[in-house]
mmCIF file with all atom_site columns, C-alpha atoms in Angstrom:
data_model
loop_
_atom_site.group_PDB
_atom_site.id
_atom_site.type_symbol
_atom_site.label_atom_id
_atom_site.label_alt_id
_atom_site.label_comp_id
_atom_site.label_asym_id
_atom_site.label_entity_id
_atom_site.label_seq_id
_atom_site.pdbx_PDB_ins_code
_atom_site.Cartn_x
_atom_site.Cartn_y
_atom_site.Cartn_z
_atom_site.occupancy
_atom_site.B_iso_or_equiv
_atom_site.pdbx_formal_charge
_atom_site.auth_seq_id
_atom_site.auth_comp_id
_atom_site.auth_asym_id
_atom_site.auth_atom_id
_atom_site.pdbx_PDB_model_num
ATOM 1   C CA . UNK A 1 1   ? -5.107 14.630 48.922 1.00 76.00 ? 1220 UNK A CA 1
ATOM 2   C CA . UNK A 1 2   ? -2.904 14.163 45.846 1.00 76.00 ? 1221 UNK A CA 1
ATOM 3   C CA . UNK A 1 3   ? -1.776 17.790 46.106 1.00 74.00 ? 1222 UNK A CA 1
ATOM 4   C CA . UNK A 1 4   ? -0.653 17.294 49.703 1.00 80.00 ? 1223 UNK A CA 1
ATOM 5   C CA . UNK A 1 5   ? 1.317  14.169 48.772 1.00 86.00 ? 1224 UNK A CA 1
ATOM 6   C CA . UNK A 1 6   ? 2.950  16.081 45.905 1.00 82.00 ? 1225 UNK A CA 1
ATOM 7   C CA . UNK A 1 7   ? 3.870  18.887 48.299 1.00 80.00 ? 1226 UNK A CA 1
ATOM 8   C CA . UNK A 1 8   ? 5.372  16.486 50.866 1.00 83.00 ? 1227 UNK A CA 1
ATOM 9   C CA . UNK A 1 9   ? 7.418  14.719 48.182 1.00 83.00 ? 1228 UNK A CA 1
ATOM 10  C CA . UNK A 1 10  ? 8.656  18.078 46.925 1.00 82.00 ? 1229 UNK A CA 1
ATOM 11  C CA . UNK A 1 11  ? 9.697  19.128 50.450 1.00 80.00 ? 1230 UNK A CA 1
ATOM 12  C CA . UNK A 1 12  ? 11.574 15.849 50.955 1.00 82.00 ? 1231 UNK A CA 1
ATOM 13  C CA . UNK A 1 13  ? 13.297 16.316 47.572 1.00 81.00 ? 1232 UNK A CA 1
ATOM 14  C CA . UNK A 1 14  ? 14.262 19.887 48.554 1.00 80.00 ? 1233 UNK A CA 1
ATOM 15  C CA . UNK A 1 15  ? 15.715 18.730 51.897 1.00 77.00 ? 1234 UNK A CA 1
ATOM 16  C CA . UNK A 1 16  ? 17.686 15.887 50.321 1.00 79.00 ? 1235 UNK A CA 1
ATOM 17  C CA . UNK A 1 17  ? 18.999 18.246 47.644 1.00 78.00 ? 1236 UNK A CA 1
ATOM 18  C CA . UNK A 1 18  ? 20.261 20.661 50.331 1.00 75.00 ? 1237 UNK A CA 1
ATOM 19  C CA . UNK A 1 19  ? 22.168 17.849 52.045 1.00 75.00 ? 1238 UNK A CA 1
ATOM 20  C CA . UNK A 1 20  ? 23.430 16.198 48.865 1.00 76.00 ? 1239 UNK A CA 1
ATOM 21  C CA . UNK A 1 21  ? 24.811 19.434 47.395 1.00 75.00 ? 1240 UNK A CA 1
ATOM 22  C CA . UNK A 1 22  ? 26.250 20.827 50.627 1.00 75.00 ? 1241 UNK A CA 1
ATOM 23  C CA . UNK A 1 23  ? 29.862 19.955 49.640 1.00 76.00 ? 1242 UNK A CA 1
ATOM 24  C CA . UNK A 1 24  ? 29.535 21.985 46.421 1.00 74.00 ? 1243 UNK A CA 1
ATOM 25  C CA . UNK A 1 25  ? 28.186 24.999 48.306 1.00 69.00 ? 1244 UNK A CA 1
ATOM 26  C CA . UNK A 1 26  ? 30.941 24.688 50.936 1.00 72.00 ? 1245 UNK A CA 1
ATOM 27  C CA . UNK A 1 27  ? 33.508 24.637 48.117 1.00 74.00 ? 1246 UNK A CA 1
ATOM 28  C CA . UNK A 1 28  ? 32.506 28.228 47.373 1.00 67.00 ? 1247 UNK A CA 1
ATOM 29  C CA . UNK A 1 29  ? 34.759 29.173 50.270 1.00 65.00 ? 1248 UNK A CA 1
ATOM 30  C CA . UNK A 1 30  ? 33.915 31.708 52.923 1.00 65.00 ? 1249 UNK A CA 1
ATOM 31  C CA . UNK A 1 31  ? 30.529 33.015 51.886 1.00 66.00 ? 1250 UNK A CA 1
ATOM 32  C CA . UNK A 1 32  ? 28.268 34.929 54.234 1.00 68.00 ? 1251 UNK A CA 1
ATOM 33  C CA . UNK A 1 33  ? 25.538 35.488 51.630 1.00 72.00 ? 1252 UNK A CA 1
ATOM 34  C CA . UNK A 1 34  ? 22.296 33.761 52.767 1.00 74.00 ? 1253 UNK A CA 1
ATOM 35  C CA . UNK A 1 35  ? 21.235 33.244 49.139 1.00 76.00 ? 1254 UNK A CA 1
ATOM 36  C CA . UNK A 1 36  ? 23.972 30.610 48.752 1.00 72.00 ? 1255 UNK A CA 1
ATOM 37  C CA . UNK A 1 37  ? 22.317 28.453 51.434 1.00 78.00 ? 1256 UNK A CA 1
ATOM 38  C CA . UNK A 1 38  ? 20.236 27.034 48.565 1.00 83.00 ? 1257 UNK A CA 1
ATOM 39  C CA . UNK A 1 39  ? 21.376 25.824 45.169 1.00 85.00 ? 1258 UNK A CA 1
ATOM 40  C CA . UNK A 1 40  ? 21.472 28.341 42.348 1.00 90.00 ? 1259 UNK A CA 1
ATOM 41  C CA . UNK A 1 41  ? 21.532 26.448 39.077 1.00 92.00 ? 1260 UNK A CA 1
ATOM 42  C CA . UNK A 1 42  ? 21.139 26.901 35.348 1.00 96.00 ? 1261 UNK A CA 1
ATOM 43  C CA . UNK A 1 43  ? 17.651 25.916 34.225 1.00 97.00 ? 1262 UNK A CA 1
ATOM 44  C CA . UNK A 1 44  ? 16.334 25.625 30.673 1.00 97.00 ? 1263 UNK A CA 1
ATOM 45  C CA . UNK A 1 45  ? 12.722 26.650 30.089 1.00 97.00 ? 1264 UNK A CA 1
ATOM 46  C CA . UNK A 1 46  ? 10.768 23.738 28.629 1.00 98.00 ? 1265 UNK A CA 1
ATOM 47  C CA . UNK A 1 47  ? 7.449  25.600 28.567 1.00 96.00 ? 1266 UNK A CA 1
ATOM 48  C CA . UNK A 1 48  ? 5.910  28.841 29.788 1.00 96.00 ? 1267 UNK A CA 1
ATOM 49  C CA . UNK A 1 49  ? 2.147  29.242 30.022 1.00 94.00 ? 1268 UNK A CA 1
ATOM 50  C CA . UNK A 1 50  ? -0.453 31.280 31.841 1.00 93.00 ? 1269 UNK A CA 1
ATOM 51  C CA . UNK A 1 51  ? -1.058 30.221 35.432 1.00 93.00 ? 1270 UNK A CA 1
ATOM 52  C CA . UNK A 1 52  ? -4.448 28.474 35.535 1.00 90.00 ? 1271 UNK A CA 1
ATOM 53  C CA . UNK A 1 53  ? -5.761 30.500 38.465 1.00 87.00 ? 1272 UNK A CA 1
ATOM 54  C CA . UNK A 1 54  ? -3.803 33.764 38.412 1.00 88.00 ? 1273 UNK A CA 1
ATOM 55  C CA . UNK A 1 55  ? -3.609 35.619 35.105 1.00 87.00 ? 1274 UNK A CA 1
ATOM 56  C CA . UNK A 1 56  ? -0.734 37.850 36.284 1.00 91.00 ? 1275 UNK A CA 1
ATOM 57  C CA . UNK A 1 57  ? 1.536  34.818 36.789 1.00 94.00 ? 1276 UNK A CA 1
ATOM 58  C CA . UNK A 1 58  ? 3.402  32.511 34.404 1.00 95.00 ? 1277 UNK A CA 1
ATOM 59  C CA . UNK A 1 59  ? 3.789  28.796 35.073 1.00 96.00 ? 1278 UNK A CA 1
ATOM 60  C CA . UNK A 1 60  ? 7.146  27.537 33.795 1.00 97.00 ? 1279 UNK A CA 1
ATOM 61  C CA . UNK A 1 61  ? 8.336  23.960 33.416 1.00 98.00 ? 1280 UNK A CA 1
ATOM 62  C CA . UNK A 1 62  ? 12.102 24.006 33.862 1.00 97.00 ? 1281 UNK A CA 1
ATOM 63  C CA . UNK A 1 63  ? 14.753 21.362 33.222 1.00 96.00 ? 1282 UNK A CA 1
ATOM 64  C CA . UNK A 1 64  ? 17.666 21.236 35.658 1.00 92.00 ? 1283 UNK A CA 1
ATOM 65  C CA . UNK A 1 65  ? 18.601 17.604 35.288 1.00 85.00 ? 1284 UNK A CA 1
ATOM 66  C CA . UNK A 1 66  ? 15.041 16.916 36.395 1.00 88.00 ? 1285 UNK A CA 1
ATOM 67  C CA . UNK A 1 67  ? 11.861 18.772 35.564 1.00 92.00 ? 1286 UNK A CA 1
ATOM 68  C CA . UNK A 1 68  ? 10.390 21.177 38.084 1.00 93.00 ? 1287 UNK A CA 1
ATOM 69  C CA . UNK A 1 69  ? 7.853  23.981 38.202 1.00 95.00 ? 1288 UNK A CA 1
ATOM 70  C CA . UNK A 1 70  ? 8.677  27.644 38.765 1.00 97.00 ? 1289 UNK A CA 1
ATOM 71  C CA . UNK A 1 71  ? 5.908  30.232 38.980 1.00 96.00 ? 1290 UNK A CA 1
ATOM 72  C CA . UNK A 1 72  ? 6.870  33.822 38.239 1.00 94.00 ? 1291 UNK A CA 1
ATOM 73  C CA . UNK A 1 73  ? 5.331  37.263 37.842 1.00 92.00 ? 1292 UNK A CA 1
ATOM 74  C CA . UNK A 1 74  ? 8.015  38.229 35.318 1.00 89.00 ? 1293 UNK A CA 1
ATOM 75  C CA . UNK A 1 75  ? 6.705  38.620 31.775 1.00 87.00 ? 1294 UNK A CA 1
ATOM 76  C CA . UNK A 1 76  ? 8.620  37.516 28.698 1.00 87.00 ? 1295 UNK A CA 1
ATOM 77  C CA . UNK A 1 77  ? 10.145 34.258 29.924 1.00 93.00 ? 1296 UNK A CA 1
ATOM 78  C CA . UNK A 1 78  ? 11.524 32.634 26.755 1.00 93.00 ? 1297 UNK A CA 1
ATOM 79  C CA . UNK A 1 79  ? 11.014 28.938 26.078 1.00 95.00 ? 1298 UNK A CA 1
ATOM 80  C CA . UNK A 1 80  ? 14.367 27.296 25.356 1.00 96.00 ? 1299 UNK A CA 1
ATOM 81  C CA . UNK A 1 81  ? 16.345 30.007 27.183 1.00 96.00 ? 1300 UNK A CA 1
ATOM 82  C CA . UNK A 1 82  ? 18.560 29.153 30.159 1.00 97.00 ? 1301 UNK A CA 1
ATOM 83  C CA . UNK A 1 83  ? 18.240 31.259 33.301 1.00 97.00 ? 1302 UNK A CA 1
ATOM 84  C CA . UNK A 1 84  ? 19.713 31.294 36.807 1.00 96.00 ? 1303 UNK A CA 1
ATOM 85  C CA . UNK A 1 85  ? 17.212 29.658 39.163 1.00 96.00 ? 1304 UNK A CA 1
ATOM 86  C CA . UNK A 1 86  ? 17.357 29.197 42.923 1.00 93.00 ? 1305 UNK A CA 1
ATOM 87  C CA . UNK A 1 87  ? 15.891 25.991 44.317 1.00 91.00 ? 1306 UNK A CA 1
ATOM 88  C CA . UNK A 1 88  ? 13.663 27.099 47.174 1.00 89.00 ? 1307 UNK A CA 1
ATOM 89  C CA . UNK A 1 89  ? 11.425 25.315 49.648 1.00 87.00 ? 1308 UNK A CA 1
ATOM 90  C CA . UNK A 1 90  ? 8.317  24.405 47.651 1.00 89.00 ? 1309 UNK A CA 1
ATOM 91  C CA . UNK A 1 91  ? 5.184  26.466 48.179 1.00 89.00 ? 1310 UNK A CA 1
ATOM 92  C CA . UNK A 1 92  ? 1.758  26.744 46.626 1.00 90.00 ? 1311 UNK A CA 1
ATOM 93  C CA . UNK A 1 93  ? 1.028  29.838 44.602 1.00 91.00 ? 1312 UNK A CA 1
ATOM 94  C CA . UNK A 1 94  ? -2.541 30.018 43.386 1.00 90.00 ? 1313 UNK A CA 1
ATOM 95  C CA . UNK A 1 95  ? -2.967 26.302 44.059 1.00 89.00 ? 1314 UNK A CA 1
ATOM 96  C CA . UNK A 1 96  ? 0.090  25.231 42.034 1.00 91.00 ? 1315 UNK A CA 1
ATOM 97  C CA . UNK A 1 97  ? 3.341  24.062 43.631 1.00 91.00 ? 1316 UNK A CA 1
ATOM 98  C CA . UNK A 1 98  ? 6.399  26.200 42.782 1.00 95.00 ? 1317 UNK A CA 1
ATOM 99  C CA . UNK A 1 99  ? 9.865  24.792 43.529 1.00 94.00 ? 1318 UNK A CA 1
ATOM 100 C CA . UNK A 1 100 ? 12.133 27.705 42.729 1.00 94.00 ? 1319 UNK A CA 1
ATOM 101 C CA . UNK A 1 101 ? 12.636 31.308 41.697 1.00 94.00 ? 1320 UNK A CA 1
ATOM 102 C CA . UNK A 1 102 ? 14.264 32.993 38.728 1.00 96.00 ? 1321 UNK A CA 1
ATOM 103 C CA . UNK A 1 103 ? 17.098 35.344 39.634 1.00 94.00 ? 1322 UNK A CA 1
ATOM 104 C CA . UNK A 1 104 ? 16.459 38.811 38.327 1.00 90.00 ? 1323 UNK A CA 1
ATOM 105 C CA . UNK A 1 105 ? 16.909 42.506 38.889 1.00 89.00 ? 1324 UNK A CA 1
ATOM 106 C CA . UNK A 1 106 ? 15.589 45.716 37.412 1.00 86.00 ? 1325 UNK A CA 1
ATOM 107 C CA . UNK A 1 107 ? 17.613 44.702 34.316 1.00 84.00 ? 1326 UNK A CA 1
ATOM 108 C CA . UNK A 1 108 ? 15.498 41.554 33.877 1.00 88.00 ? 1327 UNK A CA 1
ATOM 109 C CA . UNK A 1 109 ? 16.117 37.858 34.418 1.00 92.00 ? 1328 UNK A CA 1
ATOM 110 C CA . UNK A 1 110 ? 19.673 36.544 34.601 1.00 93.00 ? 1329 UNK A CA 1
ATOM 111 C CA . UNK A 1 111 ? 20.333 34.479 31.463 1.00 95.00 ? 1330 UNK A CA 1
ATOM 112 C CA . UNK A 1 112 ? 23.265 32.100 31.714 1.00 95.00 ? 1331 UNK A CA 1
ATOM 113 C CA . UNK A 1 113 ? 25.457 30.170 29.304 1.00 91.00 ? 1332 UNK A CA 1
ATOM 114 C CA . UNK A 1 114 ? 26.016 27.264 31.701 1.00 86.00 ? 1333 UNK A CA 1
ATOM 115 C CA . UNK A 1 115 ? 24.851 23.741 31.079 1.00 88.00 ? 1334 UNK A CA 1
ATOM 116 C CA . UNK A 1 116 ? 21.416 22.701 32.237 1.00 90.00 ? 1335 UNK A CA 1
ATOM 117 C CA . UNK A 1 117 ? 21.438 21.945 35.971 1.00 88.00 ? 1336 UNK A CA 1
ATOM 118 C CA . UNK A 1 118 ? 24.968 23.267 36.513 1.00 90.00 ? 1337 UNK A CA 1
ATOM 119 C CA . UNK A 1 119 ? 25.618 24.907 39.893 1.00 86.00 ? 1338 UNK A CA 1
ATOM 120 C CA . UNK A 1 120 ? 26.349 28.635 39.543 1.00 88.00 ? 1339 UNK A CA 1
ATOM 121 C CA . UNK A 1 121 ? 29.265 29.563 41.756 1.00 78.00 ? 1340 UNK A CA 1
ATOM 122 C CA . UNK A 1 122 ? 29.088 33.353 41.899 1.00 81.00 ? 1341 UNK A CA 1
ATOM 123 C CA . UNK A 1 123 ? 26.220 35.653 40.990 1.00 87.00 ? 1342 UNK A CA 1
ATOM 124 C CA . UNK A 1 124 ? 26.208 39.453 41.017 1.00 88.00 ? 1343 UNK A CA 1
ATOM 125 C CA . UNK A 1 125 ? 24.650 40.809 44.199 1.00 86.00 ? 1344 UNK A CA 1
ATOM 126 C CA . UNK A 1 126 ? 21.888 42.671 42.339 1.00 91.00 ? 1345 UNK A CA 1
ATOM 127 C CA . UNK A 1 127 ? 20.382 39.307 41.299 1.00 91.00 ? 1346 UNK A CA 1
ATOM 128 C CA . UNK A 1 128 ? 20.311 37.873 44.835 1.00 88.00 ? 1347 UNK A CA 1
ATOM 129 C CA . UNK A 1 129 ? 17.941 40.324 46.559 1.00 88.00 ? 1348 UNK A CA 1
ATOM 130 C CA . UNK A 1 130 ? 14.704 38.299 46.289 1.00 89.00 ? 1349 UNK A CA 1
ATOM 131 C CA . UNK A 1 131 ? 16.409 34.948 46.898 1.00 87.00 ? 1350 UNK A CA 1
ATOM 132 C CA . UNK A 1 132 ? 18.049 36.388 50.018 1.00 85.00 ? 1351 UNK A CA 1
ATOM 133 C CA . UNK A 1 133 ? 14.627 37.515 51.272 1.00 86.00 ? 1352 UNK A CA 1
ATOM 134 C CA . UNK A 1 134 ? 13.084 34.068 50.629 1.00 86.00 ? 1353 UNK A CA 1
ATOM 135 C CA . UNK A 1 135 ? 15.934 32.215 52.349 1.00 83.00 ? 1354 UNK A CA 1
ATOM 136 C CA . UNK A 1 136 ? 15.820 34.469 55.418 1.00 82.00 ? 1355 UNK A CA 1
ATOM 137 C CA . UNK A 1 137 ? 12.024 34.082 55.611 1.00 84.00 ? 1356 UNK A CA 1
ATOM 138 C CA . UNK A 1 138 ? 12.446 30.296 55.487 1.00 79.00 ? 1357 UNK A CA 1
ATOM 139 C CA . UNK A 1 139 ? 15.154 30.317 58.175 1.00 75.00 ? 1358 UNK A CA 1
ATOM 140 C CA . UNK A 1 140 ? 13.006 32.477 60.477 1.00 80.00 ? 1359 UNK A CA 1
ATOM 141 C CA . UNK A 1 141 ? 10.051 30.153 59.913 1.00 74.00 ? 1360 UNK A CA 1
ATOM 142 C CA . UNK A 1 142 ? 7.730  32.959 58.763 1.00 64.00 ? 1361 UNK A CA 1
#
């Protein structure tokens, strides 16, 4: 029961965030990239630990002005480092709620020098592939 309440609260927070930050995303100008439909922000890693139910995953607590959870399959996430993170619709992965995704490519995760929680205006296309896929899946309702 508590998990369902947590998930509903997270979905409401995600929806409000989309509406609240719409002016900042519109200020990007003419952008046809689906990945920019969600916020891409700088997030500092507060902690990174093994996922309690899935040994191949890492559970990260991230600070972006507020704390949130991001679950990743990428190894070597550094505590204290700041990465580009997309705020995605929350979903359960191995029973734990994840609220975002690290931006990465074959070169690794995208580290950023921006301040914690700051909106990232432009990101190289190679880092947007997975976010694009997640956004399009969400829009289609899959």
